[in-house]
PDB file of C-alpha atoms in Angstrom:
ATOM      1  CA  MET A   1       0.185   0.457   0.136  1.00  0.00           C
ATOM      2  CA  THR A   2       1.362   3.643  -0.588  1.00  0.00           C
ATOM      3  CA  ILE A   3       0.278   6.652   0.920  1.00  0.00           C
ATOM      4  CA  SER A   4       0.976   9.597  -0.827  1.00  0.00           C
ATOM      5  CA  LYS A   5       1.540  13.082   0.743  1.00  0.00           C
ATOM      6  CA  ARG A   6      -0.557  14.552   2.876  1.00  0.00           C
ATOM      7  CA  VAL A   7      -1.610  17.560   1.739  1.00  0.00           C
ATOM      8  CA  LEU A   8       0.660  20.964   2.157  1.00  0.00           C
ATOM      9  CA  ALA A   9      -0.973  23.720  -0.574  1.00  0.00           C
ATOM     10  CA  THR A  10      -3.405  26.987   0.825  1.00  0.00           C
ATOM     11  CA  ALA A  11      -6.570  25.668   0.765  1.00  0.00           C
ATOM     12  CA  MET A  12      -8.631  25.359  -1.980  1.00  0.00           C
ATOM     13  CA  LEU A  13     -12.718  26.169  -1.436  1.00  0.00           C
ATOM     14  CA  ALA A  14     -15.190  23.946  -2.904  1.00  0.00           C
ATOM     15  CA  SER A  15     -18.522  25.859  -3.849  1.00  0.00           C
ATOM     16  CA  PHE A  16     -21.712  24.650  -4.211  1.00  0.00           C
ATOM     17  CA  TRP A  17     -25.068  25.785  -4.806  1.00  0.00           C
ATOM     18  CA  ALA A  18     -28.561  24.802  -4.696  1.00  0.00           C
ATOM     19  CA  CYS A  19     -30.273  22.373  -7.338  1.00  0.00           C
ATOM     20  CA  SER A  20     -33.329  23.613  -7.101  1.00  0.00           C
ATOM     21  CA  PRO A  21     -35.015  27.621  -8.420  1.00  0.00           C
ATOM     22  CA  THR A  22     -33.862  29.524  -5.233  1.00  0.00           C
ATOM     23  CA  ASP A  23     -30.081  29.412  -6.334  1.00  0.00           C
ATOM     24  CA  LYS A  24     -29.337  29.996  -3.048  1.00  0.00           C
ATOM     25  CA  LYS A  25     -25.448  30.005  -2.707  1.00  0.00           C
ATOM     26  CA  GLU A  26     -23.743  28.390   1.257  1.00  0.00           C
ATOM     27  CA  GLU A  27     -20.344  29.772   1.975  1.00  0.00           C
ATOM     28  CA  ALA A  28     -16.842  27.110   2.511  1.00  0.00           C
ATOM     29  CA  SER A  29     -14.762  28.094   4.671  1.00  0.00           C
ATOM     30  CA  THR A  30     -10.835  27.920   4.626  1.00  0.00           C
ATOM     31  CA  GLU A  31     -10.757  24.503   6.605  1.00  0.00           C
ATOM     32  CA  ASP A  32      -6.783  23.491   7.520  1.00  0.00           C
ATOM     33  CA  THR A  33      -5.239  20.996   4.937  1.00  0.00           C
ATOM     34  CA  ILE A  34      -4.099  17.692   7.020  1.00  0.00           C
ATOM     35  CA  ALA A  35      -6.130  15.332   7.979  1.00  0.00           C
ATOM     36  CA  THR A  36      -6.694  15.518  11.974  1.00  0.00           C
ATOM     37  CA  PHE A  37      -6.863  11.879  12.475  1.00  0.00           C
ATOM     38  CA  SER A  38      -4.401   9.199  11.891  1.00  0.00           C
ATOM     39  CA  TYR A  39      -5.520   5.090  10.711  1.00  0.00           C
ATOM     40  CA  ASP A  40      -3.263   2.098   9.249  1.00  0.00           C
ATOM     41  CA  PHE A  41      -5.136   0.575   6.510  1.00  0.00           C
ATOM     42  CA  THR A  42      -2.252  -1.507   6.004  1.00  0.00           C
ATOM     43  CA  LYS A  43      -3.937  -3.827   8.756  1.00  0.00           C
ATOM     44  CA  SER A  44      -7.513  -4.284   9.877  1.00  0.00           C
ATOM     45  CA  ASP A  45      -8.142  -4.141  13.668  1.00  0.00           C
ATOM     46  CA  GLU A  46     -10.417  -6.926  13.492  1.00  0.00           C
ATOM     47  CA  LYS A  47     -12.638  -8.822  10.184  1.00  0.00           C
ATOM     48  CA  TYR A  48     -16.071  -9.722  10.593  1.00  0.00           C
ATOM     49  CA  GLU A  49     -17.111 -12.881   8.412  1.00  0.00           C
ATOM     50  CA  MET A  50     -20.721 -11.672   7.316  1.00  0.00           C
ATOM     51  CA  PRO A  51     -23.273 -14.409   6.236  1.00  0.00           C
ATOM     52  CA  LYS A  52     -24.295 -15.166   2.489  1.00  0.00           C
ATOM     53  CA  VAL A  53     -27.062 -13.559   2.462  1.00  0.00           C
ATOM     54  CA  LEU A  54     -24.718 -10.398   3.203  1.00  0.00           C
ATOM     55  CA  LYS A  55     -22.379 -11.620   0.720  1.00  0.00           C
ATOM     56  CA  GLU A  56     -22.656  -8.084  -1.434  1.00  0.00           C
ATOM     57  CA  ILE A  57     -23.033  -6.084   0.857  1.00  0.00           C
ATOM     58  CA  SER A  58     -23.357  -2.725  -0.540  1.00  0.00           C
ATOM     59  CA  GLY A  59     -23.724  -0.384   2.290  1.00  0.00           C
ATOM     60  CA  ILE A  60     -23.504  -0.467   6.821  1.00  0.00           C
ATOM     61  CA  SER A  61     -24.161   2.792   8.943  1.00  0.00           C
ATOM     62  CA  PHE A  62     -23.748   2.537  12.928  1.00  0.00           C
ATOM     63  CA  TYR A  63     -26.770   1.247  14.407  1.00  0.00           C
ATOM     64  CA  ALA A  64     -26.070   0.899  18.036  1.00  0.00           C
ATOM     65  CA  ASP A  65     -23.905   1.156  20.507  1.00  0.00           C
ATOM     66  CA  GLY A  66     -21.566  -2.351  18.990  1.00  0.00           C
ATOM     67  CA  GLN A  67     -23.760  -2.556  15.916  1.00  0.00           C
ATOM     68  CA  LEU A  68     -24.066  -2.072  12.395  1.00  0.00           C
ATOM     69  CA  VAL A  69     -26.718  -2.229   9.822  1.00  0.00           C
ATOM     70  CA  CYS A  70     -26.305  -3.935   6.812  1.00  0.00           C
ATOM     71  CA  VAL A  71     -28.067  -3.540   3.265  1.00  0.00           C
ATOM     72  CA  GLN A  72     -26.942  -5.166   0.105  1.00  0.00           C
ATOM     73  CA  ASP A  73     -27.588  -4.818  -3.258  1.00  0.00           C
ATOM     74  CA  GLU A  74     -29.878  -6.527  -4.587  1.00  0.00           C
ATOM     75  CA  ASP A  75     -32.575  -7.918  -1.914  1.00  0.00           C
ATOM     76  CA  GLY A  76     -34.701  -5.656   0.176  1.00  0.00           C
ATOM     77  CA  GLU A  77     -33.386  -6.110   3.211  1.00  0.00           C
ATOM     78  CA  VAL A  78     -31.631  -4.467   6.014  1.00  0.00           C
ATOM     79  CA  PHE A  79     -29.520  -6.550   8.628  1.00  0.00           C
ATOM     80  CA  VAL A  80     -28.602  -6.127  11.946  1.00  0.00           C
ATOM     81  CA  TYR A  81     -24.903  -7.146  12.740  1.00  0.00           C
ATOM     82  CA  ASP A  82     -24.348  -7.170  16.439  1.00  0.00           C
ATOM     83  CA  LEU A  83     -19.777  -6.834  16.150  1.00  0.00           C
ATOM     84  CA  ASN A  84     -19.638  -8.293  19.946  1.00  0.00           C
ATOM     85  CA  GLN A  85     -21.415 -11.600  18.609  1.00  0.00           C
ATOM     86  CA  LYS A  86     -20.018 -11.280  15.255  1.00  0.00           C
ATOM     87  CA  LYS A  87     -23.829 -12.448  13.384  1.00  0.00           C
ATOM     88  CA  VAL A  88     -26.653 -11.060  12.303  1.00  0.00           C
ATOM     89  CA  THR A  89     -29.531 -10.317  15.326  1.00  0.00           C
ATOM     90  CA  ALA A  90     -32.244  -8.897  13.420  1.00  0.00           C
ATOM     91  CA  GLN A  91     -33.421  -7.626   9.839  1.00  0.00           C
ATOM     92  CA  HIS A  92     -35.908  -5.984   8.219  1.00  0.00           C
ATOM     93  CA  GLN A  93     -37.705  -6.268   4.543  1.00  0.00           C
ATOM     94  CA  PHE A  94     -38.592  -2.943   3.553  1.00  0.00           C
ATOM     95  CA  GLY A  95     -39.035  -3.774  -0.669  1.00  0.00           C
ATOM     96  CA  PRO A  96     -38.740  -6.416  -3.272  1.00  0.00           C
ATOM     97  CA  PRO A  97     -35.025  -6.807  -5.365  1.00  0.00           C
ATOM     98  CA  ASP A  98     -33.619  -3.767  -6.444  1.00  0.00           C
ATOM     99  CA  ASP A  99     -30.162  -2.391  -6.817  1.00  0.00           C
ATOM    100  CA  TYR A 100     -29.853  -0.738  -3.078  1.00  0.00           C
ATOM    101  CA  GLU A 101     -26.392   1.118  -2.904  1.00  0.00           C
ATOM    102  CA  GLY A 102     -26.498   3.019   0.190  1.00  0.00           C
ATOM    103  CA  ILE A 103     -28.129   3.071   3.983  1.00  0.00           C
ATOM    104  CA  GLU A 104     -27.882   5.639   6.961  1.00  0.00           C
ATOM    105  CA  LYS A 105     -29.475   5.207  10.663  1.00  0.00           C
ATOM    106  CA  VAL A 106     -31.089   9.181  11.118  1.00  0.00           C
ATOM    107  CA  GLU A 107     -32.716   8.884  14.664  1.00  0.00           C
ATOM    108  CA  ASP A 108     -34.906   6.614  14.698  1.00  0.00           C
ATOM    109  CA  GLU A 109     -35.691   6.465  10.746  1.00  0.00           C
ATOM    110  CA  ILE A 110     -33.578   4.245   8.424  1.00  0.00           C
ATOM    111  CA  TYR A 111     -33.157   5.595   5.194  1.00  0.00           C
ATOM    112  CA  VAL A 112     -31.399   2.926   1.856  1.00  0.00           C
ATOM    113  CA  MET A 113     -30.986   4.421  -1.045  1.00  0.00           C
ATOM    114  CA  ARG A 114     -31.267   3.341  -4.908  1.00  0.00           C
ATOM    115  CA  SER A 115     -28.754   3.431  -6.846  1.00  0.00           C
ATOM    116  CA  ASP A 116     -30.215   5.796  -9.332  1.00  0.00           C
ATOM    117  CA  GLY A 117     -31.170   8.609  -6.631  1.00  0.00           C
ATOM    118  CA  LYS A 118     -34.188   7.294  -5.073  1.00  0.00           C
ATOM    119  CA  LEU A 119     -35.025   7.102  -1.551  1.00  0.00           C
ATOM    120  CA  LEU A 120     -36.476   4.558   1.128  1.00  0.00           C
ATOM    121  CA  SER A 121     -37.554   5.326   4.697  1.00  0.00           C
ATOM    122  CA  PHE A 122     -38.696   3.275   7.428  1.00  0.00           C
ATOM    123  CA  LYS A 123     -38.637   2.281  10.889  1.00  0.00           C
ATOM    124  CA  PHE A 124     -37.545  -1.024  11.316  1.00  0.00           C
ATOM    125  CA  GLY A 125     -39.923  -3.344  12.685  1.00  0.00           C
ATOM    126  CA  ASP A 126     -42.587  -1.572  11.356  1.00  0.00           C
ATOM    127  CA  LYS A 127     -45.045  -2.165   7.811  1.00  0.00           C
ATOM    128  CA  GLU A 128     -44.626   0.751   6.102  1.00  0.00           C
ATOM    129  CA  THR A 129     -42.077   2.062   3.846  1.00  0.00           C
ATOM    130  CA  ARG A 130     -41.966   5.171   2.681  1.00  0.00           C
ATOM    131  CA  GLU A 131     -40.504   6.813  -1.042  1.00  0.00           C
ATOM    132  CA  ILE A 132     -38.742   9.578  -0.490  1.00  0.00           C
ATOM    133  CA  GLU A 133     -38.597  11.469  -5.149  1.00  0.00           C
ATOM    134  CA  THR A 134     -34.354  13.985  -4.715  1.00  0.00           C
ATOM    135  CA  SER A 135     -35.425  14.770  -8.434  1.00  0.00           C
ATOM    136  CA  LEU A 136     -32.081  14.530  -9.111  1.00  0.00           C
ATOM    137  CA  PRO A 137     -31.150  16.628 -13.122  1.00  0.00           C
ATOM    138  CA  GLY A 138     -31.007  12.835 -15.537  1.00  0.00           C
ATOM    139  CA  LYS A 139     -28.890   9.609 -14.725  1.00  0.00           C
ATOM    140  CA  ASN A 140     -27.118   9.034 -12.091  1.00  0.00           C
ATOM    141  CA  ASP A 141     -25.257   6.564 -10.634  1.00  0.00           C
ATOM    142  CA  LEU A 142     -24.865   6.611  -7.043  1.00  0.00           C
ATOM    143  CA  GLU A 143     -23.558   3.714  -4.219  1.00  0.00           C
ATOM    144  CA  GLY A 144     -23.130   6.677  -1.381  1.00  0.00           C
ATOM    145  CA  LEU A 145     -25.357   7.586   1.445  1.00  0.00           C
ATOM    146  CA  THR A 146     -24.339   9.443   4.844  1.00  0.00           C
ATOM    147  CA  TYR A 147     -25.399  11.772   6.759  1.00  0.00           C
ATOM    148  CA  ASP A 148     -25.175  15.807   7.998  1.00  0.00           C
ATOM    149  CA  LYS A 149     -25.985  16.410  11.067  1.00  0.00           C
ATOM    150  CA  VAL A 150     -24.765  20.424  10.996  1.00  0.00           C
ATOM    151  CA  ASN A 151     -27.420  21.043   8.508  1.00  0.00           C
ATOM    152  CA  LYS A 152     -29.668  17.470   8.485  1.00  0.00           C
ATOM    153  CA  ARG A 153     -29.176  16.507   5.190  1.00  0.00           C
ATOM    154  CA  LEU A 154     -28.378  12.910   3.779  1.00  0.00           C
ATOM    155  CA  TRP A 155     -25.363  13.372   1.428  1.00  0.00           C
ATOM    156  CA  LEU A 156     -25.451  11.515  -1.738  1.00  0.00           C
ATOM    157  CA  ALA A 157     -21.865  10.580  -3.381  1.00  0.00           C
ATOM    158  CA  VAL A 158     -22.278   9.968  -6.798  1.00  0.00           C
ATOM    159  CA  LYS A 159     -20.132   6.929  -8.746  1.00  0.00           C
ATOM    160  CA  ASP A 160     -21.249   7.619 -12.076  1.00  0.00           C
ATOM    161  CA  PRO A 161     -23.036  11.177 -12.355  1.00  0.00           C
ATOM    162  CA  SER A 162     -25.381  12.550 -15.309  1.00  0.00           C
ATOM    163  CA  LYS A 163     -23.889  13.691 -18.615  1.00  0.00           C
ATOM    164  CA  LYS A 164     -26.298  17.365 -17.335  1.00  0.00           C
ATOM    165  CA  ALA A 165     -24.899  17.751 -14.083  1.00  0.00           C
ATOM    166  CA  ALA A 166     -21.613  16.702 -14.653  1.00  0.00           C
ATOM    167  CA  LYS A 167     -18.544  18.072 -16.759  1.00  0.00           C
ATOM    168  CA  GLY A 168     -15.815  15.345 -18.085  1.00  0.00           C
ATOM    169  CA  ASP A 169     -14.395  13.742 -14.642  1.00  0.00           C
ATOM    170  CA  ASP A 170     -15.719  16.050 -12.536  1.00  0.00           C
ATOM    171  CA  LYS A 171     -17.474  13.835  -8.981  1.00  0.00           C
ATOM    172  CA  LEU A 172     -20.282  15.219  -7.658  1.00  0.00           C
ATOM    173  CA  ILE A 173     -21.371  14.730  -4.235  1.00  0.00           C
ATOM    174  CA  TYR A 174     -25.332  15.936  -3.906  1.00  0.00           C
ATOM    175  CA  SER A 175     -27.940  16.378  -0.496  1.00  0.00           C
ATOM    176  CA  PHE A 176     -31.174  16.112  -0.189  1.00  0.00           C
ATOM    177  CA  ASP A 177     -32.358  18.188   2.956  1.00  0.00           C
ATOM    178  CA  LEU A 178     -34.837  16.193   5.127  1.00  0.00           C
ATOM    179  CA  LYS A 179     -37.390  18.972   6.459  1.00  0.00           C
ATOM    180  CA  SER A 180     -37.917  20.533   2.633  1.00  0.00           C
ATOM    181  CA  ARG A 181     -37.440  17.729   0.578  1.00  0.00           C
ATOM    182  CA  ARG A 182     -35.812  19.868  -1.671  1.00  0.00           C
ATOM    183  CA  ILE A 183     -32.112  18.658  -3.753  1.00  0.00           C
ATOM    184  CA  PHE A 184     -28.829  20.193  -3.712  1.00  0.00           C
ATOM    185  CA  THR A 185     -25.338  19.938  -5.402  1.00  0.00           C
ATOM    186  CA  GLN A 186     -23.114  20.179  -2.336  1.00  0.00           C
ATOM    187  CA  LEU A 187     -19.616  20.081  -3.820  1.00  0.00           C
ATOM    188  CA  GLU A 188     -18.330  19.652  -7.310  1.00  0.00           C
ATOM    189  CA  LEU A 189     -14.851  17.822  -7.194  1.00  0.00           C
ATOM    190  CA  LYS A 190     -12.142  18.760  -9.747  1.00  0.00           C
ATOM    191  CA  GLU A 191      -9.068  17.140 -10.106  1.00  0.00           C
ATOM    192  CA  GLN A 192      -7.452  20.478  -9.907  1.00  0.00           C
ATOM    193  CA  GLN A 193      -8.341  20.155  -6.763  1.00  0.00           C
ATOM    194  CA  PHE A 194      -6.177  16.881  -5.734  1.00  0.00           C
ATOM    195  CA  GLU A 195      -3.290  17.047  -7.896  1.00  0.00           C
ATOM    196  CA  ASN A 196      -1.129  18.639  -5.894  1.00  0.00           C
ATOM    197  CA  ALA A 197      -2.474  14.925  -3.567  1.00  0.00           C
ATOM    198  CA  GLY A 198      -1.297  12.957  -5.638  1.00  0.00           C
ATOM    199  CA  LEU A 199      -5.071  12.581  -7.676  1.00  0.00           C
ATOM    200  CA  LYS A 200      -4.457  12.753 -10.949  1.00  0.00           C
ATOM    201  CA  GLY A 201      -4.788  11.592 -14.500  1.00  0.00           C
ATOM    202  CA  LYS A 202      -5.712   7.864 -14.577  1.00  0.00           C
ATOM    203  CA  ASP A 203      -6.092   7.638 -11.171  1.00  0.00           C
ATOM    204  CA  TRP A 204      -8.910  10.843 -10.722  1.00  0.00           C
ATOM    205  CA  LYS A 205     -10.839   9.304 -14.054  1.00  0.00           C
ATOM    206  CA  GLU A 206     -10.758   5.775 -11.840  1.00  0.00           C
ATOM    207  CA  PHE A 207     -12.075   7.283  -9.090  1.00  0.00           C
ATOM    208  CA  LYS A 208     -15.395   6.756  -8.958  1.00  0.00           C
ATOM    209  CA  PRO A 209     -17.362   7.254  -5.009  1.00  0.00           C
ATOM    210  CA  SER A 210     -18.671   4.037  -3.634  1.00  0.00           C
ATOM    211  CA  GLY A 211     -19.267   5.347   0.273  1.00  0.00           C
ATOM    212  CA  VAL A 212     -19.408   8.556   1.781  1.00  0.00           C
ATOM    213  CA  ALA A 213     -18.727   9.351   6.012  1.00  0.00           C
ATOM    214  CA  PHE A 214     -18.849  12.013   8.655  1.00  0.00           C
ATOM    215  CA  HIS A 215     -15.992  11.562  10.778  1.00  0.00           C
ATOM    216  CA  PRO A 216     -18.055  11.660  14.205  1.00  0.00           C
ATOM    217  CA  GLN A 217     -15.056  14.438  16.375  1.00  0.00           C
ATOM    218  CA  THR A 218     -14.335  16.159  13.468  1.00  0.00           C
ATOM    219  CA  GLY A 219     -16.534  16.404  10.446  1.00  0.00           C
ATOM    220  CA  GLU A 220     -13.990  15.695   7.715  1.00  0.00           C
ATOM    221  CA  VAL A 221     -15.504  13.964   5.324  1.00  0.00           C
ATOM    222  CA  TYR A 222     -13.367   9.883   4.515  1.00  0.00           C
ATOM    223  CA  LEU A 223     -14.768   8.485   0.651  1.00  0.00           C
ATOM    224  CA  ILE A 224     -14.025   5.857  -0.487  1.00  0.00           C
ATOM    225  CA  SER A 225     -13.879   3.837  -4.109  1.00  0.00           C
ATOM    226  CA  SER A 226     -14.066   0.776  -4.565  1.00  0.00           C
ATOM    227  CA  ALA A 227     -13.049   0.874  -8.661  1.00  0.00           C
ATOM    228  CA  GLY A 228      -9.105   2.013  -8.143  1.00  0.00           C
ATOM    229  CA  HIS A 229      -9.558   1.200  -4.492  1.00  0.00           C
ATOM    230  CA  ARG A 230      -8.351   4.560  -3.056  1.00  0.00           C
ATOM    231  CA  LEU A 231      -9.738   6.364   0.346  1.00  0.00           C
ATOM    232  CA  ILE A 232     -10.124  10.467   0.155  1.00  0.00           C
ATOM    233  CA  ILE A 233     -10.420  11.992   3.288  1.00  0.00           C
ATOM    234  CA  MET A 234     -11.524  15.834   2.741  1.00  0.00           C
ATOM    235  CA  SER A 235     -13.070  18.653   4.623  1.00  0.00           C
ATOM    236  CA  ARG A 236     -16.774  20.064   4.225  1.00  0.00           C
ATOM    237  CA  SER A 237     -15.838  22.293   1.201  1.00  0.00           C
ATOM    238  CA  GLY A 238     -13.898  19.985  -1.071  1.00  0.00           C
ATOM    239  CA  VAL A 239     -10.099  20.457   0.360  1.00  0.00           C
ATOM    240  CA  PRO A 240      -8.412  17.406   0.148  1.00  0.00           C
ATOM    241  CA  LEU A 241      -6.487  16.251   2.915  1.00  0.00           C
ATOM    242  CA  GLN A 242      -5.578  12.563   2.526  1.00  0.00           C
ATOM    243  CA  ASN A 243      -5.045  10.973  -0.857  1.00  0.00           C
ATOM    244  CA  ILE A 244      -5.015   7.032   0.363  1.00  0.00           C
ATOM    245  CA  GLU A 245      -4.287   3.833  -1.884  1.00  0.00           C
ATOM    246  CA  LEU A 246      -6.199   0.750  -0.318  1.00  0.00           C
ATOM    247  CA  ASP A 247      -4.574  -2.891   0.226  1.00  0.00           C
ATOM    248  CA  LYS A 248      -6.857  -4.819  -3.272  1.00  0.00           C
ATOM    249  CA  GLU A 249      -5.994  -7.966  -0.864  1.00  0.00           C
ATOM    250  CA  LEU A 250      -7.097  -6.286   1.852  1.00  0.00           C
ATOM    251  CA  LEU A 251      -9.960  -4.543   0.600  1.00  0.00           C
ATOM    252  CA  LYS A 252     -11.522  -6.634  -2.411  1.00  0.00           C
ATOM    253  CA  GLN A 253     -14.711  -4.576  -3.350  1.00  0.00           C
ATOM    254  CA  PRO A 254     -14.864  -1.815  -0.577  1.00  0.00           C
ATOM    255  CA  GLU A 255     -18.304  -0.750  -0.940  1.00  0.00           C
ATOM    256  CA  GLY A 256     -19.586   0.643   2.071  1.00  0.00           C
ATOM    257  CA  ILE A 257     -17.838   3.432   5.777  1.00  0.00           C
ATOM    258  CA  ALA A 258     -19.461   3.853   8.853  1.00  0.00           C
ATOM    259  CA  PHE A 259     -17.837   5.080  11.890  1.00  0.00           C
ATOM    260  CA  SER A 260     -18.361   4.876  15.338  1.00  0.00           C
ATOM    261  CA  PRO A 261     -18.933   7.625  17.770  1.00  0.00           C
ATOM    262  CA  ASP A 262     -15.205   6.991  19.248  1.00  0.00           C
ATOM    263  CA  GLY A 263     -13.849   7.336  16.164  1.00  0.00           C
ATOM    264  CA  THR A 264     -13.647   3.415  15.295  1.00  0.00           C
ATOM    265  CA  LEU A 265     -13.672   3.058  10.807  1.00  0.00           C
ATOM    266  CA  TYR A 266     -15.503   0.454   9.770  1.00  0.00           C
ATOM    267  CA  ILE A 267     -15.728  -0.395   5.895  1.00  0.00           C
ATOM    268  CA  ALA A 268     -17.555  -3.763   4.438  1.00  0.00           C
ATOM    269  CA  SER A 269     -16.023  -5.221   0.936  1.00  0.00           C
ATOM    270  CA  GLU A 270     -18.010  -7.206  -0.924  1.00  0.00           C
ATOM    271  CA  GLY A 271     -16.229 -10.937  -1.389  1.00  0.00           C
ATOM    272  CA  GLY A 272     -15.694 -11.971  -4.626  1.00  0.00           C
ATOM    273  CA  ASN A 273     -15.307 -15.433  -4.271  1.00  0.00           C
ATOM    274  CA  GLY A 274     -15.966 -15.822  -1.050  1.00  0.00           C
ATOM    275  CA  ASN A 275     -18.612 -14.432   1.028  1.00  0.00           C
ATOM    276  CA  GLY A 276     -18.470 -10.473   2.039  1.00  0.00           C
ATOM    277  CA  TYR A 277     -16.879  -8.767   5.311  1.00  0.00           C
ATOM    278  CA  ILE A 278     -16.559  -5.926   7.046  1.00  0.00           C
ATOM    279  CA  LEU A 279     -13.086  -4.605   8.415  1.00  0.00           C
ATOM    280  CA  LYS A 280     -11.807  -2.377  11.462  1.00  0.00           C
ATOM    281  CA  PHE A 281      -9.578   0.416  11.687  1.00  0.00           C
ATOM    282  CA  SER A 282      -9.007   2.279  14.917  1.00  0.00           C
ATOM    283  CA  PRO A 283      -6.926   5.492  14.938  1.00  0.00           C
ATOM    284  CA  THR A 284      -3.540   5.495  15.405  1.00  0.00           C
ATOM    285  CA  SER A 285      -3.198   9.091  16.498  1.00  0.00           C
ATOM    286  CA  LYS A 286      -4.706  12.169  16.795  1.00  0.00           C
TER     287      LYS A 286
END
C-alpha cells in the first residue's frame, strides 16, 4: 500500500449551490489541510465475516453501541450485525429486490438509497416504507449515503454522474434536505483540486465514489472508491486532506464505510468469490 504526501498547499475551496429554483448559495470556510486522525490501512484490527445473504454487502451505518446496520445491493432487506456476537441479530424486509447501494440511520429512521437516487425510509420493524423522490438531474449511478448532522441533510455520493450535471471527470456529491425535501449540489470535485494530493490523470478518472461518511469528531469527509481502491479524506468544503491507496488484497471491493461515535472506522467489502466482510480500523494517532 502507498500513501501519497499530505497536502501542504493553501486550501482550495469548493463552492456549491442549490439545484432548486432559488439558486441559494452557501459559503465554505478555510480549513486545515492535514487530516486530524490517522489510521493504519495496511492491516485491520478485526475482520467480520458476513453470512451468505450479505455476500454483496453494499452499505453500512452505525446503528447502536456495538452494532451496524447493513444492506446488500440486490434484496430489499436490512440486517443488524452485532460486532460483539459476530452475527446478524435482526433483519427487516423493506422492499422488493432492486439495486440498493447506501444505508444510513438518522435518529430512529432508516434511509436506504437506490442506485438511481431514490430514497426509501422506514422504522425498523414497521411495515410501512416511504418512497422519497430526490429529483436528481438526469440519470445518475449513486453508491454512497451519509448524514450531515450540521445541516440535517443526507449526502448522496455519485459513482457515475449524469452528463447533464457533470463536466468531464468531475465528481459530484448531492445533499437532500430532510425537512424541505430539496436537492442540492453539495460539492463538485475537480481534478485540479486534488493534483497536489497526488490524485490526477488515470487515478482521478478511476476514482468513482462507492461510499461516504463523516468523521464523528472532526466532521471530515471520508470518500471511498472501490474502483481504483482509494480513500480520500477531505474537509466539508472539498479541500483534500489525504489521498490513500488501499490494499487490494485487504479490501477486495470496498463498498461501504461508517464510523462509531469514538472514531473507530468500519469498511465493508464485497467478497468476490468468498463472503462479504467488514474490517475494523482504530485511530492510531490524533
